[in-house]
Amino acid sequence: MTAVPSGFQTGFPVRPDLVVEAAGAGDVRDAVARAASGGLRVAVRATGHGLAGPVEGGVLIDTRRMDSVQIDPVRRTAAIGAGTTWGQVVEAAAPHGLAPLNGSAPGVGAVSYTLGGGLGILGREFGYAADHVRSLDVVTGDGVLRHVTPEDEPDLFWGLRGGGHRLGVVTGLETGLVPVARLYGGSIAFDGDGGAGAEVLRRYPEWTRTLPDALTSSVAALVYPDVPQVPEAVRGRYVVSVRVAYTGSAAGGERLVAPLRAIGPVLADSLREMPYTQSPGIHNDPPFPHAYYGDGLMLSGLDPERAVRVLELTGREAPMMTVVQLNHLGGALATAQAAENAVPYREAGFLLRLLSPLDSTDVAAVRALYEEVAGVLAPLVVGRSLNFSFGGGDRTDGFHGRRTRERLAGLVSRHDPASLFGGAYGSGGISPGGR
């Protein structure tokens, strides 16, 4: 085995027996056939953001060269290759007044993100990215390249949208775009050490009950490193911020966020009207490769007491740096095509995401903290988020409910009986289909 660069996620070794830098679907088909003939497992990587864990042996198919984007402004669709990032799709769609259902980080692989469901910054208005897929091209375990649509291969069409990477290697897909060219968005940052942070978490669940579906928001809490690369306003501080993306007018957005501004003094306020191409600035996700572990808990709801307790466990006194993000769900995420794909837990009201750098700690210590957080939230947890399990691919419990998991397992037994892509749902590890 030979070690190769791990991509965006640097926390886990990548040591396959063979690396295939695919330039097209034919290369992917040949790689899968070769793996099948040699009895080797298959892992897939585009950018590596969502690497589920170490890659040891087998065949690694790298799809970064498959980064094509074709926009059809009349049909409002984008045809994207397996290695295409969301930033590329956003830039290509913008001249037509259109936008994809992308996430917060422009460097994330669009196809892998969509296979896990795809929770975007406009999710409450338009649903999951998987809800907008029109067709997919996938190489299944028998080495066959299939064009998957609702009419042709309907079972695969259901399972690939929200089921993850175990049904084959998706070489490209066509997805619908939405008519969004601008939005009102940004963040309001509060001092987490001064009491305002806890007050934000007390008020946030109630505030979300008043919101229209056109406003998607989240809360983030973290202790920023005291280093020159961090803006002076937040350097070394424990910061709790609310991030907003609203497709309505700026005046309407100002009215909706007024209760947040009334909480108290802010460290920074970037809320403004912006072209959609500037939307990555709402979250300002780090663009540089690093080592991290993460998990996501789907919650039926959230009460202020438990929310504040999570802050206490993960704040300045936590044993390691932990980034907490609380996403408000509902709206179209709960209703759009709810029975037509494998995206689970539509009933969830919130998603709690946890992420910890691994530079100065280890996975065991991080897991111990996460288990304590999960214990606080246990009565509210309905499942886990496949999209946001970073490095936790050896824990597959909770990614789908029983009926969805059983249906997906049936598809795996039909299309990947040799378990090239990771085996049955609910047992074994997730095929590291890093975004």
Coordinates of C-alpha atoms in Angstrom, one line a residue:
M1 CA 0.0 0.0 0.0
T2 CA 1.1 3.5 -0.8
A3 CA 0.1 6.6 1.2
V4 CA -1.4 9.3 -0.9
P5 CA -2.6 12.9 0.1
S6 CA -5.9 12.7 2.0
G7 CA -7.4 15.8 0.4
F8 CA -9.2 18.4 2.5
Q9 CA -9.5 16.0 5.5
T10 CA -5.9 15.3 6.8
G11 CA -6.8 13.4 10.0
F12 CA -7.0 9.9 8.6
P13 CA -4.4 7.9 6.5
V14 CA -5.2 7.2 2.9
R15 CA -3.3 4.0 1.8
P16 CA -5.0 2.2 -1.0
D17 CA -3.5 -0.6 -3.1
L18 CA -4.4 1.3 -6.3
V19 CA -5.4 4.9 -7.1
V20 CA -7.4 5.6 -10.2
E21 CA -7.5 9.3 -11.2
A22 CA -10.6 9.1 -13.3
A23 CA -11.2 11.5 -16.2
G24 CA -14.6 10.1 -17.2
A25 CA -17.2 7.4 -16.6
G26 CA -15.2 4.9 -18.6
D27 CA -12.3 5.1 -16.2
V28 CA -14.7 4.6 -13.3
R29 CA -16.2 1.6 -15.0
D30 CA -12.8 0.1 -15.6
A31 CA -11.7 0.7 -12.0
V32 CA -14.8 -1.0 -10.6
A33 CA -14.4 -3.9 -12.9
R34 CA -10.7 -4.3 -11.9
A35 CA -11.6 -4.1 -8.2
A36 CA -14.3 -6.7 -8.6
S37 CA -12.0 -9.1 -10.4
G38 CA -9.4 -8.7 -7.7
G39 CA -11.7 -8.9 -4.8
L40 CA -10.8 -5.4 -3.7
R41 CA -13.0 -2.8 -1.9
V42 CA -13.7 0.5 -3.6
A43 CA -13.5 4.0 -2.0
V44 CA -14.3 7.2 -3.8
R45 CA -12.9 10.7 -3.2
A46 CA -13.7 14.0 -4.8
T47 CA -12.4 16.8 -2.5
G48 CA -12.1 14.8 0.7
H49 CA -14.2 17.1 2.9
G50 CA -16.4 14.2 4.1
L51 CA -13.9 11.4 4.4
A52 CA -15.5 8.9 6.6
G53 CA -12.3 7.4 8.0
P54 CA -9.0 5.8 7.0
V55 CA -8.7 4.2 3.5
E56 CA -6.6 1.0 3.9
G57 CA -6.1 -1.1 0.8
G58 CA -8.5 -1.5 -2.1
V59 CA -9.0 0.8 -5.0
L60 CA -9.4 4.6 -4.5
I61 CA -11.2 6.3 -7.3
D62 CA -10.3 10.0 -7.4
T63 CA -12.9 12.0 -9.3
R64 CA -11.4 15.5 -9.1
R65 CA -10.7 15.6 -12.8
M66 CA -14.4 15.0 -13.5
D67 CA -15.4 18.6 -12.7
S68 CA -17.7 19.6 -15.6
V69 CA -20.7 21.9 -15.2
Q70 CA -23.3 22.5 -17.9
I71 CA -26.2 24.9 -17.2
D72 CA -29.5 24.8 -19.0
P73 CA -31.2 28.1 -18.2
V74 CA -34.4 27.2 -19.9
R75 CA -34.9 23.9 -18.0
R76 CA -33.3 25.4 -14.9
T77 CA -30.9 22.5 -14.5
A78 CA -27.2 21.9 -14.0
A79 CA -25.4 18.7 -15.3
I80 CA -22.4 18.2 -13.0
G81 CA -19.6 15.8 -12.9
A82 CA -18.5 13.7 -9.9
G83 CA -15.6 16.0 -9.0
T84 CA -17.4 19.3 -9.3
T85 CA -17.5 21.6 -6.3
W86 CA -20.5 23.7 -5.3
G87 CA -18.5 26.8 -5.9
Q88 CA -18.2 25.9 -9.5
V89 CA -21.9 25.3 -9.8
V90 CA -22.8 28.6 -8.1
E91 CA -20.6 30.6 -10.4
A92 CA -21.9 28.9 -13.5
A93 CA -25.5 29.3 -12.6
A94 CA -25.3 32.9 -11.4
P95 CA -25.2 34.7 -14.8
H96 CA -28.7 33.1 -15.5
G97 CA -30.2 34.3 -12.2
L98 CA -30.2 30.8 -10.8
A99 CA -28.7 29.0 -7.9
P100 CA -28.2 25.3 -6.8
L101 CA -29.2 23.9 -3.4
N102 CA -25.6 24.1 -2.2
G103 CA -24.1 24.0 1.2
S104 CA -22.1 26.6 3.1
A105 CA -18.6 25.7 1.8
P106 CA -17.9 26.3 -1.9
G107 CA -15.1 23.7 -1.9
V108 CA -17.3 20.8 -1.1
G109 CA -18.0 18.1 -3.8
A110 CA -21.5 18.7 -5.0
V111 CA -22.3 15.1 -6.0
S112 CA -21.2 13.4 -2.8
Y113 CA -22.9 16.1 -0.8
T114 CA -26.2 15.4 -2.6
L115 CA -26.0 11.6 -2.2
G116 CA -26.0 12.2 1.6
G117 CA -29.1 14.3 1.3
G118 CA -27.5 17.8 1.1
L119 CA -28.6 20.3 3.7
G120 CA -28.2 23.7 2.0
I121 CA -28.3 27.3 3.1
L122 CA -31.7 27.7 1.5
G123 CA -33.0 24.4 2.7
R124 CA -36.1 25.5 4.6
E125 CA -37.5 27.2 1.4
F126 CA -36.5 24.6 -1.2
G127 CA -35.7 21.3 0.6
Y128 CA -32.7 19.0 0.4
A129 CA -30.3 19.0 -2.6
A130 CA -31.4 15.4 -3.1
D131 CA -35.0 16.5 -3.6
H132 CA -34.0 18.4 -6.8
V133 CA -32.0 15.6 -8.6
R134 CA -33.5 14.8 -12.1
S135 CA -31.1 11.9 -13.1
L136 CA -27.9 10.2 -12.1
D137 CA -25.2 8.2 -13.9
V138 CA -23.8 5.4 -11.7
V139 CA -21.4 2.5 -12.0
T140 CA -22.8 -0.4 -9.9
G141 CA -20.9 -3.3 -8.5
D142 CA -21.3 -5.4 -11.6
G143 CA -19.3 -2.7 -13.6
V144 CA -22.4 -1.5 -15.5
L145 CA -22.8 2.2 -16.1
R146 CA -26.5 3.0 -15.6
H147 CA -28.5 6.1 -16.3
V148 CA -30.9 6.4 -13.4
T149 CA -34.2 8.3 -13.6
P150 CA -37.6 8.0 -11.9
E151 CA -38.8 6.0 -15.0
D152 CA -35.7 4.0 -15.6
E153 CA -34.2 2.3 -12.5
P154 CA -36.7 3.9 -10.0
D155 CA -35.5 1.9 -7.0
L156 CA -31.9 3.2 -7.5
F157 CA -33.2 6.7 -8.1
W158 CA -34.9 6.5 -4.7
G159 CA -31.9 5.1 -2.9
L160 CA -29.1 7.2 -4.4
R161 CA -30.8 10.4 -3.2
G162 CA -30.1 10.3 0.5
G163 CA -28.6 6.8 0.8
G164 CA -25.0 7.7 0.5
H165 CA -22.3 5.9 -1.4
R166 CA -23.0 2.2 -1.0
L167 CA -25.0 1.6 -4.2
G168 CA -22.2 2.5 -6.7
V169 CA -20.0 5.2 -8.0
V170 CA -22.0 8.2 -9.3
T171 CA -20.1 9.7 -12.2
G172 CA -22.5 12.7 -12.7
L173 CA -26.0 13.9 -12.1
E174 CA -28.5 16.5 -13.3
T175 CA -30.1 18.7 -10.7
G176 CA -32.7 21.4 -10.7
L177 CA -31.8 25.0 -10.0
V178 CA -33.9 27.7 -8.2
P179 CA -34.5 31.3 -9.3
V180 CA -32.4 33.0 -6.7
A181 CA -29.8 35.7 -7.7
R182 CA -29.5 37.6 -4.4
L183 CA -30.4 37.2 -0.7
Y184 CA -30.2 39.0 2.6
G185 CA -27.7 37.2 4.7
G186 CA -24.7 37.2 7.0
S187 CA -24.2 36.7 10.7
I188 CA -24.5 38.4 14.1
A189 CA -21.8 37.5 16.6
F190 CA -22.1 37.7 20.3
D191 CA -19.6 37.4 23.2
G192 CA -20.0 33.9 24.5
D193 CA -18.2 34.7 27.7
G194 CA -20.4 37.6 28.6
G195 CA -23.7 35.8 29.0
A196 CA -25.0 36.9 25.7
G197 CA -24.1 33.5 24.2
A198 CA -26.3 31.6 26.6
E199 CA -29.1 34.1 26.0
V200 CA -28.9 33.5 22.3
L201 CA -29.4 29.7 22.8
R202 CA -32.3 30.4 25.2
R203 CA -34.1 32.7 22.7
Y204 CA -33.2 31.0 19.4
P205 CA -35.6 28.0 19.5
E206 CA -38.5 30.4 20.2
W207 CA -37.4 32.9 17.6
T208 CA -37.4 30.2 14.9
R209 CA -41.1 29.5 15.5
T210 CA -41.9 32.9 14.0
L211 CA -39.9 32.5 10.8
P212 CA -41.1 32.1 7.2
D213 CA -39.7 29.2 5.2
A214 CA -37.8 31.7 3.1
L215 CA -35.4 32.2 6.1
T216 CA -32.9 29.5 6.9
S217 CA -30.7 30.0 9.9
S218 CA -28.2 28.4 12.2
V219 CA -26.3 29.1 15.4
A220 CA -22.5 28.5 15.7
A221 CA -20.4 28.5 18.9
L222 CA -16.7 28.2 19.1
V223 CA -13.6 29.5 20.9
Y224 CA -11.5 31.2 18.1
P225 CA -7.7 30.6 18.2
D226 CA -5.6 33.5 19.3
V227 CA -3.6 33.7 16.1
P228 CA -3.0 36.5 13.6
Q229 CA -5.0 34.7 10.8
V230 CA -8.2 35.2 12.8
P231 CA -10.0 38.7 12.6
E232 CA -9.2 40.8 15.6
A233 CA -12.8 41.3 16.6
V234 CA -13.1 37.6 17.5
R235 CA -9.5 36.5 18.0
G236 CA -9.2 34.4 21.2
R237 CA -12.8 34.9 22.0
Y238 CA -15.6 32.5 22.7
V239 CA -18.1 33.6 20.0
V240 CA -21.8 32.6 19.6
S241 CA -23.2 33.7 16.3
V242 CA -26.5 33.4 14.3
R243 CA -26.2 33.0 10.6
V244 CA -29.0 33.9 8.3
A245 CA -29.9 33.4 4.6
Y246 CA -33.2 35.0 3.5
T247 CA -34.5 35.3 0.0
G248 CA -37.0 38.0 0.8
S249 CA -36.3 41.8 0.8
A250 CA -33.6 43.4 2.9
A251 CA -36.2 45.4 4.7
G252 CA -38.1 42.2 5.6
G253 CA -34.9 40.6 6.7
E254 CA -34.1 43.5 9.0
R255 CA -37.5 43.1 10.7
L256 CA -37.1 39.4 11.2
V257 CA -33.7 39.7 12.8
A258 CA -34.6 42.6 15.1
P259 CA -35.3 40.3 18.1
L260 CA -31.8 38.9 17.7
R261 CA -30.2 42.3 17.7
A262 CA -32.2 43.1 20.9
I263 CA -30.3 40.4 22.8
G264 CA -27.4 42.7 23.5
P265 CA -24.1 44.2 22.3
V266 CA -22.6 42.4 19.3
L267 CA -19.0 41.7 18.4
A268 CA -19.7 41.8 14.6
D269 CA -22.7 42.1 12.4
S270 CA -22.4 41.3 8.7
L271 CA -26.1 41.1 7.7
R272 CA -26.7 42.7 4.4
E273 CA -28.1 42.3 0.9
M274 CA -25.7 40.4 -1.3
P275 CA -25.5 38.6 -4.7
Y276 CA -25.8 34.9 -4.2
T277 CA -22.2 34.4 -5.3
Q278 CA -21.2 36.0 -2.0
S279 CA -23.2 33.6 0.1
P280 CA -20.1 31.6 1.3
G281 CA -19.3 34.6 3.4
I282 CA -22.3 33.9 5.6
H283 CA -20.6 30.9 7.2
N284 CA -16.9 31.6 6.3
D285 CA -16.0 27.9 6.5
P286 CA -12.2 27.4 6.6
P287 CA -10.8 26.8 3.1
F288 CA -7.6 25.1 4.1
P289 CA -7.1 21.3 4.6
H290 CA -7.0 20.2 8.3
A291 CA -7.7 17.2 10.5
Y292 CA -11.1 16.9 12.2
Y293 CA -13.8 14.6 13.6
G294 CA -17.5 15.4 13.6
D295 CA -21.0 14.1 14.1
G296 CA -24.5 15.3 13.6
L297 CA -27.6 14.6 15.7
M298 CA -31.1 15.1 14.3
L299 CA -33.3 16.4 17.0
S300 CA -37.1 16.4 17.3
G301 CA -36.9 19.9 19.0
L302 CA -34.8 21.8 21.4
D303 CA -35.5 23.3 24.8
P304 CA -33.4 26.2 26.1
E305 CA -32.1 24.4 29.1
R306 CA -30.5 21.6 27.1
A307 CA -29.2 24.1 24.5
V308 CA -27.4 26.0 27.2
R309 CA -26.0 22.8 28.8
V310 CA -24.5 21.9 25.4
L311 CA -22.7 25.3 25.4
E312 CA -21.3 24.6 28.8
L313 CA -19.9 21.3 27.8
T314 CA -18.4 22.5 24.5
G315 CA -17.3 26.0 25.4
R316 CA -14.1 27.5 26.8
E317 CA -13.8 24.8 29.5
A318 CA -14.2 21.9 27.1
P319 CA -11.2 19.4 26.9
M320 CA -10.7 20.3 23.3
M321 CA -11.8 22.9 20.7
T322 CA -15.3 22.0 19.6
V323 CA -17.3 23.8 17.0
V324 CA -21.0 23.6 17.6
Q325 CA -23.6 24.4 14.9
L326 CA -27.3 24.2 15.4
N327 CA -29.3 24.2 12.2
H328 CA -33.0 25.1 12.1
L329 CA -34.8 22.6 9.9
G330 CA -38.5 22.3 9.0
G331 CA -40.2 24.0 6.1
A332 CA -39.6 22.3 2.8
L333 CA -37.0 20.0 4.4
A334 CA -39.9 18.4 6.2
T335 CA -42.4 18.3 3.3
A336 CA -40.7 18.2 -0.1
Q337 CA -41.0 14.8 -1.7
A338 CA -40.9 13.2 1.7
A339 CA -41.7 9.7 0.5
E340 CA -39.8 9.8 -2.8
N341 CA -36.2 9.4 -1.7
A342 CA -34.0 8.0 1.0
V343 CA -33.4 11.2 2.9
P344 CA -34.3 10.3 6.5
Y345 CA -35.7 12.2 9.5
R346 CA -37.8 14.7 7.7
E347 CA -39.6 15.3 11.0
A348 CA -36.5 16.7 12.8
G349 CA -36.8 20.3 13.9
F350 CA -33.0 20.9 14.4
L351 CA -29.7 19.4 13.5
L352 CA -26.9 19.7 16.1
R353 CA -23.5 19.4 14.5
L354 CA -20.2 18.9 16.4
L355 CA -16.7 19.2 14.9
S356 CA -13.4 19.1 16.7
P357 CA -9.9 19.5 15.2
L358 CA -7.6 16.5 15.8
D359 CA -4.3 18.4 15.9
S360 CA -4.0 18.4 19.7
T361 CA -6.3 15.6 20.7
D362 CA -7.4 12.1 19.6
V363 CA -10.6 10.5 18.4
A364 CA -11.3 8.7 21.7
A365 CA -11.3 11.9 23.7
V366 CA -13.5 13.6 21.1
R367 CA -16.0 10.8 21.2
A368 CA -16.1 10.9 25.0
L369 CA -17.2 14.5 24.9
Y370 CA -19.7 13.9 22.1
E371 CA -21.3 11.0 24.0
E372 CA -21.7 13.4 27.0
V373 CA -23.5 15.9 24.7
A374 CA -25.6 13.2 23.2
G375 CA -26.6 12.1 26.7
V376 CA -27.9 15.7 27.4
L377 CA -30.0 15.6 24.2
A378 CA -31.0 11.9 24.3
P379 CA -34.8 12.4 24.7
L380 CA -34.7 14.6 21.6
V381 CA -32.4 12.6 19.3
V382 CA -34.2 10.9 16.4
G383 CA -31.1 9.9 14.4
R384 CA -27.7 10.9 13.0
S385 CA -26.8 12.9 9.9
L386 CA -24.9 11.0 7.2
N387 CA -23.6 14.3 5.6
F388 CA -22.0 15.5 8.8
S389 CA -20.3 12.3 10.2
F390 CA -16.7 13.4 9.6
G391 CA -14.3 10.5 10.3
G392 CA -17.0 8.6 12.2
G393 CA -17.6 6.1 9.4
D394 CA -17.0 3.1 11.7
R395 CA -20.2 4.1 13.6
T396 CA -23.1 3.5 11.2
D397 CA -26.0 3.3 13.6
G398 CA -28.7 5.9 13.3
F399 CA -28.1 7.2 9.8
H400 CA -31.5 5.9 8.6
G401 CA -34.6 4.6 10.1
R402 CA -35.4 0.9 10.1
R403 CA -37.7 0.8 7.0
T404 CA -35.3 3.0 4.9
R405 CA -32.3 1.0 6.1
E406 CA -34.0 -2.3 5.1
R407 CA -34.9 -1.0 1.7
L408 CA -31.4 0.3 1.1
A409 CA -30.0 -3.0 2.2
G410 CA -32.1 -4.8 -0.4
L411 CA -30.7 -2.5 -3.1
V412 CA -27.2 -3.2 -2.0
S413 CA -27.7 -7.0 -2.1
R414 CA -29.1 -6.6 -5.7
H415 CA -26.5 -4.1 -7.1
D416 CA -23.4 -4.8 -4.9
P417 CA -23.5 -8.5 -3.7
A418 CA -19.7 -8.6 -3.4
S419 CA -19.8 -5.6 -1.0
L420 CA -17.3 -3.5 -3.1
F421 CA -18.7 -0.3 -1.7
G422 CA -19.0 -1.0 2.0
G423 CA -21.5 -3.8 2.6
A424 CA -25.0 -3.8 4.0
Y425 CA -26.5 -0.7 5.6
G426 CA -26.2 -0.8 9.4
S427 CA -23.2 -3.1 9.5
G428 CA -19.5 -2.5 8.8
G429 CA -18.0 0.8 7.8
I430 CA -19.2 3.5 5.4
S431 CA -17.4 3.5 2.1
P432 CA -15.2 6.6 2.4
G433 CA -16.9 8.6 -0.3
G434 CA -15.2 11.9 0.8
R435 CA -16.8 15.0 -0.6

